[in-house]
Amino acid sequence: MNRAPINQMATNDRSTISICVAILLTFPSIAHAIEADVCVYGGTSGGVVAAVQAARMGKRTVLVEPGRHLGGMTSGGLSAVDIGDPRSVGGLTREYFTRLVATYGKELNWGQPFKGNGGPATGGAYSIEPHVAERVFDEMATEAGVVVLRNARLRSVRKDDARITKLVTQDGRSIRAKMFLDTTYEGDLMAAAGVSYTLTREANAQYGEQYNGIHYTAKYAPRTGHEQPQANGRVPGGQGVWDRDFPLDPYVIKGVPSSGLLPLVSDGEPGNHGDAAPGIMAYCFRLCLTTDQTNSRPIEAPDDYDPKRYELVARFIEACLANGDEMDLRWFSKHDPLPNDKWDFNTATFGGNLPGASWEWPEATFDRREQIAKEIENYHRGLFHFLSTDPRVPQKVRDEAGRFGLPKDEFTDHGGWPHQLYIREGRRMISDLVLTEHHTFGRQIAPKCIGLGSYGTDVHEIRRIVKDGVVAREGKVAGGRGGFGPYNIGYDAIVPKPSECQNLFVTFALSASHTAFASIRMEPVLMVTSQSAATAACHAIDANVPVQQVDYATLRTRLIADGQVLQWEHGARKTPRTSVNAADLPGIALDDDEAEFTGQWVRSSGLPSWIGSSYHHDANSDRGKKTMTFKPTLPAAGRYEVRLLYTADANRCSRTKVTIHSGDGVNVVSVNQQDPAIVDNVPPALGVFHFGKGQSGAVVISNDGADGYVSVDGLQLVPIEIARDERAGRRSSGYLSPQAESRDASPSRPVGRK
């Protein structure tokens, strides 16, 4: 007689039990109250990973999902997976993606970084179909013996002092457990448990950050004269044609504010750069579309479609054509290939994002969330219909848009449209450790590491508003992290304050500032944090201690044994960078963001900045057409030493033209930016000039006649008496010693940074 191996029999028995329990749990009258060791609320990618980890560690585990599907965005349309550096990802996350791509006969090289193609480094092997991703999540949960409750919306939470005792769903089911994990995008369980959170973009001053609060980035400032893209759809410097900002008139009748704002433009004041403000990143649907006509259904316009709603898009098209753009569909959505003639559609300046519609979502009821999701869906359907039919759209764009349809074999219970809205940001817990830019940029190292983050600082726009008479995208940031490699995510960022809850982990709505979360928020990273949280939950149960008292040394040993990556071992880890804020320097110091720009300058963090965490360069292009102008406001008239801050490198301009307008007239100085920008901890002087009180002068940096990259990090004007004391060593300049940067190059052949 043939016999199955014992371990296979155990697996089959466990799966059978899980299926039987799941069937019983679909009838509340039969299984009204559920007892478990670990309750995971939120069937996102991280929720599944957390539940599988807890079950594999021998705990009775229930996964509670408000909707019908498992996997969140990883199975809900985000099919071209963003990771950062794959070498920073381990554990069940690595197991999941390895298993996923194996269904296509592919293997992932986890030991190699992604390769760039004139833009961010991405991994095409990670591009998968949504229905396959969901199937793998379902299989892993079933195999581990996880009990899955679907359509189980949270109604209330019961607590005994600082411990959750019971979770109750809207249909009357209750789950008692020793440990709870909130793996929702919104932080719903956390909020119901009375844990502190925020929906405010913190002021830069709160944590000493650079990109938080109200934010306007020169890279996305409305302007004309955009460069033409290369074959990959990106201009020199890496910016895609899907991110083009023109000075568009926002009014129904051009130039007439009294005619009212166009649709897609929000009312409100621009505000002050860096101030605290409400608002979260724009949401969208990540569409999975196909060009296979045998597997395609049309993208139907909403019943209330009105082309007038897209008048702003028509004006954008006018501006692109006036700029000389030969437009195609990429201008409205970066789209990446998937298996079987499918494509992952992202968003753009005018793509799937609907700024402002997301603000209400995190604290909205489930019914209201359905309405918001439908509003964003209708906007996106209408935009696609506009692009494929409106005569104001270039024929090439119309033809390309008409090629794509919704796959019949994806999201079959939702008409081919994704069932998951892209919740880029929800509530963020406020715990004893708040991760900030200082952590993601490597200026501080979070203790008790439970996983690594490695993506750039990626903030989608918060508002589309009127600033200086034209439409501006406020809050948009897309850049690096100062060149720092993968960074620690600390344990204390996923547990609440002890006084608020002692048996809860929060892994998606974890404790982080707005802009730090913009780097952390990638799905694989949140899967990693969720596995670590589940492991800690099991340890807390076994030791009978609050989550805040789990022994980290023991936890770390288990995480490493389970394949989690907690230490970066690929090359020397760079020295954490210390940010110098302009306000902390003597005299008048201005960061590069405070300049007025002409031409297209590129924000970069490829080298350490002297002021702030990034700088600008001219992309070594359009010589004579780009300037940065500083107009300092001086508290008193006097003689000031003028200093230009820049990032020196072998590929820099050796004769950067700087024009100084002062009480002494107009003076032109040439700066060799291949030379150090700081000597003996003090920037070299461009000269001493007399300036009147107030905004009486200006300093202009130009790429006219440049023979390399022109770099600008900031400007400083120092009263001559203070400058003399600094150079004599009688007082500190406020600058730190130069940061040594490791370079992957032969010492005899340095690699230039941009």
mmCIF file of C-alpha atoms in Angstrom, residues 354-629:
data_model
loop_
_atom_site.group_PDB
_atom_site.id
_atom_site.type_symbol
_atom_site.label_atom_id
_atom_site.label_comp_id
_atom_site.label_asym_id
_atom_site.label_seq_id
_atom_site.Cartn_x
_atom_site.Cartn_y
_atom_site.Cartn_z
ATOM 1 C CA LEU A 354 -6.940 62.322 -7.575
ATOM 2 C CA PRO A 355 -5.375 64.684 -4.999
ATOM 3 C CA GLY A 356 -7.629 65.598 -2.111
ATOM 4 C CA ALA A 357 -10.020 62.659 -2.462
ATOM 5 C CA SER A 358 -7.855 60.587 -0.107
ATOM 6 C CA TRP A 359 -7.894 62.973 2.846
ATOM 7 C CA GLU A 360 -11.146 61.667 4.314
ATOM 8 C CA TRP A 361 -10.392 57.985 3.762
ATOM 9 C CA PRO A 362 -8.402 56.923 6.869
ATOM 10 C CA GLU A 363 -11.103 57.957 9.360
ATOM 11 C CA ALA A 364 -14.105 57.325 7.097
ATOM 12 C CA THR A 365 -16.664 54.571 7.641
ATOM 13 C CA PHE A 366 -16.481 51.478 5.456
ATOM 14 C CA ASP A 367 -19.530 52.634 3.486
ATOM 15 C CA ARG A 368 -18.012 56.052 2.922
ATOM 16 C CA ARG A 369 -14.764 54.436 1.781
ATOM 17 C CA GLU A 370 -16.698 52.556 -0.869
ATOM 18 C CA GLN A 371 -18.044 55.885 -2.136
ATOM 19 C CA ILE A 372 -14.567 57.457 -2.211
ATOM 20 C CA ALA A 373 -13.140 54.454 -4.057
ATOM 21 C CA LYS A 374 -15.951 54.722 -6.613
ATOM 22 C CA GLU A 375 -15.272 58.444 -7.037
ATOM 23 C CA ILE A 376 -11.605 57.758 -7.827
ATOM 24 C CA GLU A 377 -12.571 54.864 -10.112
ATOM 25 C CA ASN A 378 -14.993 57.062 -12.055
ATOM 26 C CA TYR A 379 -12.375 59.785 -12.400
ATOM 27 C CA HIS A 380 -9.869 57.258 -13.730
ATOM 28 C CA ARG A 381 -12.372 55.655 -16.115
ATOM 29 C CA GLY A 382 -13.357 59.080 -17.374
ATOM 30 C CA LEU A 383 -9.731 60.086 -17.911
ATOM 31 C CA PHE A 384 -9.060 56.981 -19.982
ATOM 32 C CA HIS A 385 -12.191 57.620 -22.027
ATOM 33 C CA PHE A 386 -11.094 61.233 -22.546
ATOM 34 C CA LEU A 387 -7.621 60.143 -23.691
ATOM 35 C CA SER A 388 -9.025 57.619 -26.145
ATOM 36 C CA THR A 389 -11.851 59.708 -27.656
ATOM 37 C CA ASP A 390 -11.452 63.469 -27.233
ATOM 38 C CA PRO A 391 -10.334 65.284 -30.424
ATOM 39 C CA ARG A 392 -8.073 67.570 -28.368
ATOM 40 C CA VAL A 393 -5.908 64.567 -27.521
ATOM 41 C CA PRO A 394 -3.112 63.795 -30.019
ATOM 42 C CA GLN A 395 -3.994 60.942 -32.344
ATOM 43 C CA LYS A 396 -1.051 58.837 -31.170
ATOM 44 C CA VAL A 397 -2.261 59.023 -27.574
ATOM 45 C CA ARG A 398 -5.813 58.158 -28.614
ATOM 46 C CA ASP A 399 -4.636 55.181 -30.619
ATOM 47 C CA GLU A 400 -2.480 53.856 -27.793
ATOM 48 C CA ALA A 401 -5.196 54.325 -25.169
ATOM 49 C CA GLY A 402 -7.601 52.443 -27.413
ATOM 50 C CA ARG A 403 -5.309 49.405 -27.502
ATOM 51 C CA PHE A 404 -5.709 48.676 -23.790
ATOM 52 C CA GLY A 405 -8.544 46.996 -21.973
ATOM 53 C CA LEU A 406 -9.313 45.336 -18.657
ATOM 54 C CA PRO A 407 -8.221 41.663 -18.586
ATOM 55 C CA LYS A 408 -11.107 39.220 -18.332
ATOM 56 C CA ASP A 409 -9.043 36.947 -16.078
ATOM 57 C CA GLU A 410 -8.196 39.614 -13.493
ATOM 58 C CA PHE A 411 -10.482 40.870 -10.695
ATOM 59 C CA THR A 412 -13.249 38.693 -12.079
ATOM 60 C CA ASP A 413 -15.715 39.592 -9.307
ATOM 61 C CA HIS A 414 -15.122 43.298 -9.881
ATOM 62 C CA GLY A 415 -15.561 43.646 -13.627
ATOM 63 C CA GLY A 416 -11.825 43.600 -14.267
ATOM 64 C CA TRP A 417 -11.263 46.730 -12.187
ATOM 65 C CA PRO A 418 -8.894 46.335 -9.184
ATOM 66 C CA HIS A 419 -10.656 45.563 -5.919
ATOM 67 C CA GLN A 420 -7.966 47.386 -3.917
ATOM 68 C CA LEU A 421 -7.466 51.148 -3.896
ATOM 69 C CA TYR A 422 -3.821 52.182 -3.557
ATOM 70 C CA ILE A 423 -3.758 53.482 0.037
ATOM 71 C CA ARG A 424 -0.373 55.169 -0.046
ATOM 72 C CA GLU A 425 -0.717 56.609 3.452
ATOM 73 C CA GLY A 426 -3.216 56.336 6.289
ATOM 74 C CA ARG A 427 -2.972 56.960 9.984
ATOM 75 C CA ARG A 428 0.525 56.925 11.451
ATOM 76 C CA MET A 429 1.010 55.792 15.031
ATOM 77 C CA ILE A 430 2.795 58.063 17.505
ATOM 78 C CA SER A 431 4.898 55.846 19.732
ATOM 79 C CA ASP A 432 8.005 56.249 21.865
ATOM 80 C CA LEU A 433 10.092 55.918 18.691
ATOM 81 C CA VAL A 434 9.061 58.013 15.703
ATOM 82 C CA LEU A 435 11.086 57.205 12.595
ATOM 83 C CA THR A 436 12.053 60.387 10.737
ATOM 84 C CA GLU A 437 14.203 61.543 7.848
ATOM 85 C CA HIS A 438 17.130 61.327 10.236
ATOM 86 C CA HIS A 439 16.677 57.546 10.226
ATOM 87 C CA THR A 440 15.901 57.068 6.541
ATOM 88 C CA PHE A 441 18.788 59.334 5.516
ATOM 89 C CA GLY A 442 21.132 57.525 7.899
ATOM 90 C CA ARG A 443 21.827 60.443 10.219
ATOM 91 C CA GLN A 444 20.466 58.362 13.094
ATOM 92 C CA ILE A 445 20.334 54.579 13.446
ATOM 93 C CA ALA A 446 17.139 53.162 14.925
ATOM 94 C CA PRO A 447 17.815 50.661 17.724
ATOM 95 C CA LYS A 448 16.484 47.084 17.875
ATOM 96 C CA CYS A 449 16.291 46.509 14.140
ATOM 97 C CA ILE A 450 13.454 44.299 12.880
ATOM 98 C CA GLY A 451 13.959 44.908 9.157
ATOM 99 C CA LEU A 452 15.532 47.230 6.626
ATOM 100 C CA GLY A 453 14.066 49.934 4.431
ATOM 101 C CA SER A 454 15.832 50.870 1.211
ATOM 102 C CA TYR A 455 13.534 52.867 -1.075
ATOM 103 C CA GLY A 456 13.929 56.572 -1.852
ATOM 104 C CA THR A 457 11.795 59.397 -0.505
ATOM 105 C CA ASP A 458 8.649 59.050 -2.618
ATOM 106 C CA VAL A 459 5.783 61.385 -1.721
ATOM 107 C CA HIS A 460 2.908 61.682 -4.148
ATOM 108 C CA GLU A 461 1.217 65.064 -4.354
ATOM 109 C CA ILE A 462 -1.078 66.120 -1.531
ATOM 110 C CA ARG A 463 -2.878 68.975 -3.280
ATOM 111 C CA ARG A 464 -3.314 70.412 -6.766
ATOM 112 C CA ILE A 465 -3.820 74.086 -5.991
ATOM 113 C CA VAL A 466 -3.275 77.615 -7.277
ATOM 114 C CA LYS A 467 0.092 79.149 -6.421
ATOM 115 C CA ASP A 468 1.360 82.338 -8.026
ATOM 116 C CA GLY A 469 -1.590 82.270 -10.418
ATOM 117 C CA VAL A 470 -0.949 78.798 -11.884
ATOM 118 C CA VAL A 471 -1.615 75.185 -10.957
ATOM 119 C CA ALA A 472 0.968 73.617 -8.644
ATOM 120 C CA ARG A 473 1.355 70.144 -7.155
ATOM 121 C CA GLU A 474 1.956 70.702 -3.455
ATOM 122 C CA GLY A 475 3.677 68.039 -1.379
ATOM 123 C CA LYS A 476 5.289 66.167 -4.268
ATOM 124 C CA VAL A 477 8.741 64.741 -3.468
ATOM 125 C CA ALA A 478 10.638 62.108 -5.415
ATOM 126 C CA GLY A 479 14.293 61.720 -4.599
ATOM 127 C CA GLY A 480 16.893 59.711 -2.806
ATOM 128 C CA ARG A 481 17.975 59.632 0.806
ATOM 129 C CA GLY A 482 21.301 61.388 0.603
ATOM 130 C CA GLY A 483 23.056 58.344 -0.846
ATOM 131 C CA PHE A 484 22.635 56.321 2.350
ATOM 132 C CA GLY A 485 22.032 52.599 1.924
ATOM 133 C CA PRO A 486 19.395 50.430 3.623
ATOM 134 C CA TYR A 487 18.411 51.722 7.062
ATOM 135 C CA ASN A 488 17.092 50.144 10.257
ATOM 136 C CA ILE A 489 13.408 49.973 11.140
ATOM 137 C CA GLY A 490 13.356 49.890 14.923
ATOM 138 C CA TYR A 491 11.183 47.580 17.030
ATOM 139 C CA ASP A 492 9.774 50.429 19.091
ATOM 140 C CA ALA A 493 8.177 51.922 15.959
ATOM 141 C CA ILE A 494 5.730 49.003 15.671
ATOM 142 C CA VAL A 495 4.556 48.902 19.291
ATOM 143 C CA PRO A 496 2.344 51.524 20.985
ATOM 144 C CA LYS A 497 3.232 53.439 24.097
ATOM 145 C CA PRO A 498 2.910 51.028 27.077
ATOM 146 C CA SER A 499 0.193 53.123 28.695
ATOM 147 C CA GLU A 500 -1.993 52.852 25.583
ATOM 148 C CA CYS A 501 -1.853 49.177 24.627
ATOM 149 C CA GLN A 502 0.356 46.258 25.654
ATOM 150 C CA ASN A 503 -0.727 43.474 23.314
ATOM 151 C CA LEU A 504 -0.883 45.202 19.927
ATOM 152 C CA PHE A 505 1.565 45.520 17.037
ATOM 153 C CA VAL A 506 1.087 48.078 14.241
ATOM 154 C CA THR A 507 3.113 47.275 11.145
ATOM 155 C CA PHE A 508 1.635 49.276 8.262
ATOM 156 C CA ALA A 509 0.489 52.398 10.143
ATOM 157 C CA LEU A 510 3.717 52.292 12.119
ATOM 158 C CA SER A 511 5.231 55.213 14.015
ATOM 159 C CA ALA A 512 6.923 57.467 11.458
ATOM 160 C CA SER A 513 6.855 61.023 10.222
ATOM 161 C CA HIS A 514 5.112 61.739 6.938
ATOM 162 C CA THR A 515 8.263 61.832 4.819
ATOM 163 C CA ALA A 516 9.987 58.945 6.576
ATOM 164 C CA PHE A 517 6.893 56.855 5.892
ATOM 165 C CA ALA A 518 7.179 57.837 2.230
ATOM 166 C CA SER A 519 10.296 55.659 2.068
ATOM 167 C CA ILE A 520 9.182 52.888 4.429
ATOM 168 C CA ARG A 521 5.782 52.342 2.779
ATOM 169 C CA MET A 522 6.817 49.808 0.108
ATOM 170 C CA GLU A 523 4.920 46.497 0.256
ATOM 171 C CA PRO A 524 7.926 44.167 0.711
ATOM 172 C CA VAL A 525 9.198 46.286 3.615
ATOM 173 C CA LEU A 526 5.798 46.213 5.321
ATOM 174 C CA MET A 527 5.700 42.444 4.825
ATOM 175 C CA VAL A 528 9.069 42.208 6.578
ATOM 176 C CA THR A 529 7.921 44.322 9.532
ATOM 177 C CA SER A 530 4.775 42.200 9.807
ATOM 178 C CA GLN A 531 6.682 38.927 10.008
ATOM 179 C CA SER A 532 8.925 40.385 12.705
ATOM 180 C CA ALA A 533 5.868 41.598 14.624
ATOM 181 C CA ALA A 534 4.250 38.164 14.482
ATOM 182 C CA THR A 535 7.446 36.572 15.777
ATOM 183 C CA ALA A 536 7.554 39.074 18.640
ATOM 184 C CA ALA A 537 3.878 38.407 19.388
ATOM 185 C CA CYS A 538 4.617 34.717 19.832
ATOM 186 C CA HIS A 539 7.564 35.538 22.107
ATOM 187 C CA ALA A 540 5.367 37.868 24.167
ATOM 188 C CA ILE A 541 2.821 35.074 24.621
ATOM 189 C CA ASP A 542 5.473 32.549 25.629
ATOM 190 C CA ALA A 543 7.139 34.934 28.099
ATOM 191 C CA ASN A 544 3.810 36.381 29.289
ATOM 192 C CA VAL A 545 5.068 39.952 28.929
ATOM 193 C CA PRO A 546 3.748 43.119 27.281
ATOM 194 C CA VAL A 547 4.908 43.681 23.728
ATOM 195 C CA GLN A 548 7.130 46.514 24.917
ATOM 196 C CA GLN A 549 9.099 44.079 27.116
ATOM 197 C CA VAL A 550 9.905 41.359 24.573
ATOM 198 C CA ASP A 551 13.572 40.440 24.913
ATOM 199 C CA TYR A 552 15.188 41.832 21.790
ATOM 200 C CA ALA A 553 18.248 39.576 21.869
ATOM 201 C CA THR A 554 16.017 36.497 21.809
ATOM 202 C CA LEU A 555 13.806 38.013 19.132
ATOM 203 C CA ARG A 556 16.768 38.922 16.957
ATOM 204 C CA THR A 557 18.116 35.380 17.138
ATOM 205 C CA ARG A 558 14.804 33.979 15.904
ATOM 206 C CA LEU A 559 14.417 36.602 13.165
ATOM 207 C CA ILE A 560 17.851 35.784 11.780
ATOM 208 C CA ALA A 561 17.100 32.058 11.981
ATOM 209 C CA ASP A 562 13.971 32.702 9.906
ATOM 210 C CA GLY A 563 15.991 34.489 7.238
ATOM 211 C CA GLN A 564 15.227 38.120 8.067
ATOM 212 C CA VAL A 565 17.885 40.625 6.979
ATOM 213 C CA LEU A 566 18.755 42.859 9.934
ATOM 214 C CA GLN A 567 22.207 44.071 8.985
ATOM 215 C CA TRP A 568 23.508 45.495 5.730
ATOM 216 C CA GLU A 569 26.530 43.457 4.664
ATOM 217 C CA HIS A 570 26.974 44.433 1.013
ATOM 218 C CA GLY A 571 29.899 46.817 1.077
ATOM 219 C CA ALA A 572 30.894 49.208 3.798
ATOM 220 C CA ARG A 573 27.967 50.985 5.378
ATOM 221 C CA LYS A 574 28.341 54.700 4.944
ATOM 222 C CA THR A 575 28.862 56.934 7.903
ATOM 223 C CA PRO A 576 25.532 58.403 9.018
ATOM 224 C CA ARG A 577 25.196 61.920 7.746
ATOM 225 C CA THR A 578 24.515 64.842 10.018
ATOM 226 C CA SER A 579 22.230 67.470 8.581
ATOM 227 C CA VAL A 580 23.116 71.137 8.969
ATOM 228 C CA ASN A 581 20.085 73.379 8.876
ATOM 229 C CA ALA A 582 20.539 76.776 7.265
ATOM 230 C CA ALA A 583 18.940 78.455 10.283
ATOM 231 C CA ASP A 584 21.694 77.098 12.542
ATOM 232 C CA LEU A 585 24.542 78.732 10.599
ATOM 233 C CA PRO A 586 26.001 82.183 11.310
ATOM 234 C CA GLY A 587 24.871 85.109 9.202
ATOM 235 C CA ILE A 588 22.303 84.524 6.487
ATOM 236 C CA ALA A 589 22.275 80.992 5.062
ATOM 237 C CA LEU A 590 19.901 79.815 2.328
ATOM 238 C CA ASP A 591 19.343 76.220 1.218
ATOM 239 C CA ASP A 592 19.233 75.528 -2.518
ATOM 240 C CA ASP A 593 15.440 75.111 -2.390
ATOM 241 C CA GLU A 594 15.160 78.814 -1.526
ATOM 242 C CA ALA A 595 16.600 79.959 -4.851
ATOM 243 C CA GLU A 596 14.626 81.082 -7.887
ATOM 244 C CA PHE A 597 15.178 78.731 -10.823
ATOM 245 C CA THR A 598 15.268 79.241 -14.557
ATOM 246 C CA GLY A 599 15.648 76.161 -16.705
ATOM 247 C CA GLN A 600 15.367 72.598 -15.493
ATOM 248 C CA TRP A 601 17.598 71.832 -12.532
ATOM 249 C CA VAL A 602 17.778 68.372 -11.000
ATOM 250 C CA ARG A 603 17.547 67.660 -7.285
ATOM 251 C CA SER A 604 20.143 65.101 -6.206
ATOM 252 C CA SER A 605 21.532 63.408 -3.133
ATOM 253 C CA GLY A 606 24.266 61.366 -4.796
ATOM 254 C CA LEU A 607 26.865 63.130 -2.626
ATOM 255 C CA PRO A 608 26.570 64.446 0.944
ATOM 256 C CA SER A 609 25.085 67.912 1.217
ATOM 257 C CA TRP A 610 26.554 70.649 3.377
ATOM 258 C CA ILE A 611 23.182 72.291 3.986
ATOM 259 C CA GLY A 612 20.078 70.125 4.249
ATOM 260 C CA SER A 613 19.924 66.697 2.671
ATOM 261 C CA SER A 614 20.065 67.390 -1.071
ATOM 262 C CA TYR A 615 21.361 69.818 -3.668
ATOM 263 C CA HIS A 616 20.655 70.785 -7.285
ATOM 264 C CA HIS A 617 22.692 70.386 -10.455
ATOM 265 C CA ASP A 618 22.132 71.473 -14.029
ATOM 266 C CA ALA A 619 22.261 67.933 -15.530
ATOM 267 C CA ASN A 620 25.261 69.171 -17.558
ATOM 268 C CA SER A 621 22.844 70.349 -20.242
ATOM 269 C CA ASP A 622 21.342 73.461 -21.852
ATOM 270 C CA ARG A 623 24.395 75.591 -21.111
ATOM 271 C CA GLY A 624 23.647 79.265 -20.807
ATOM 272 C CA LYS A 625 19.938 78.610 -20.184
ATOM 273 C CA LYS A 626 19.921 77.788 -16.470
ATOM 274 C CA THR A 627 20.311 80.014 -13.431
ATOM 275 C CA MET A 628 19.682 79.849 -9.705
ATOM 276 C CA THR A 629 19.142 83.215 -8.039
#
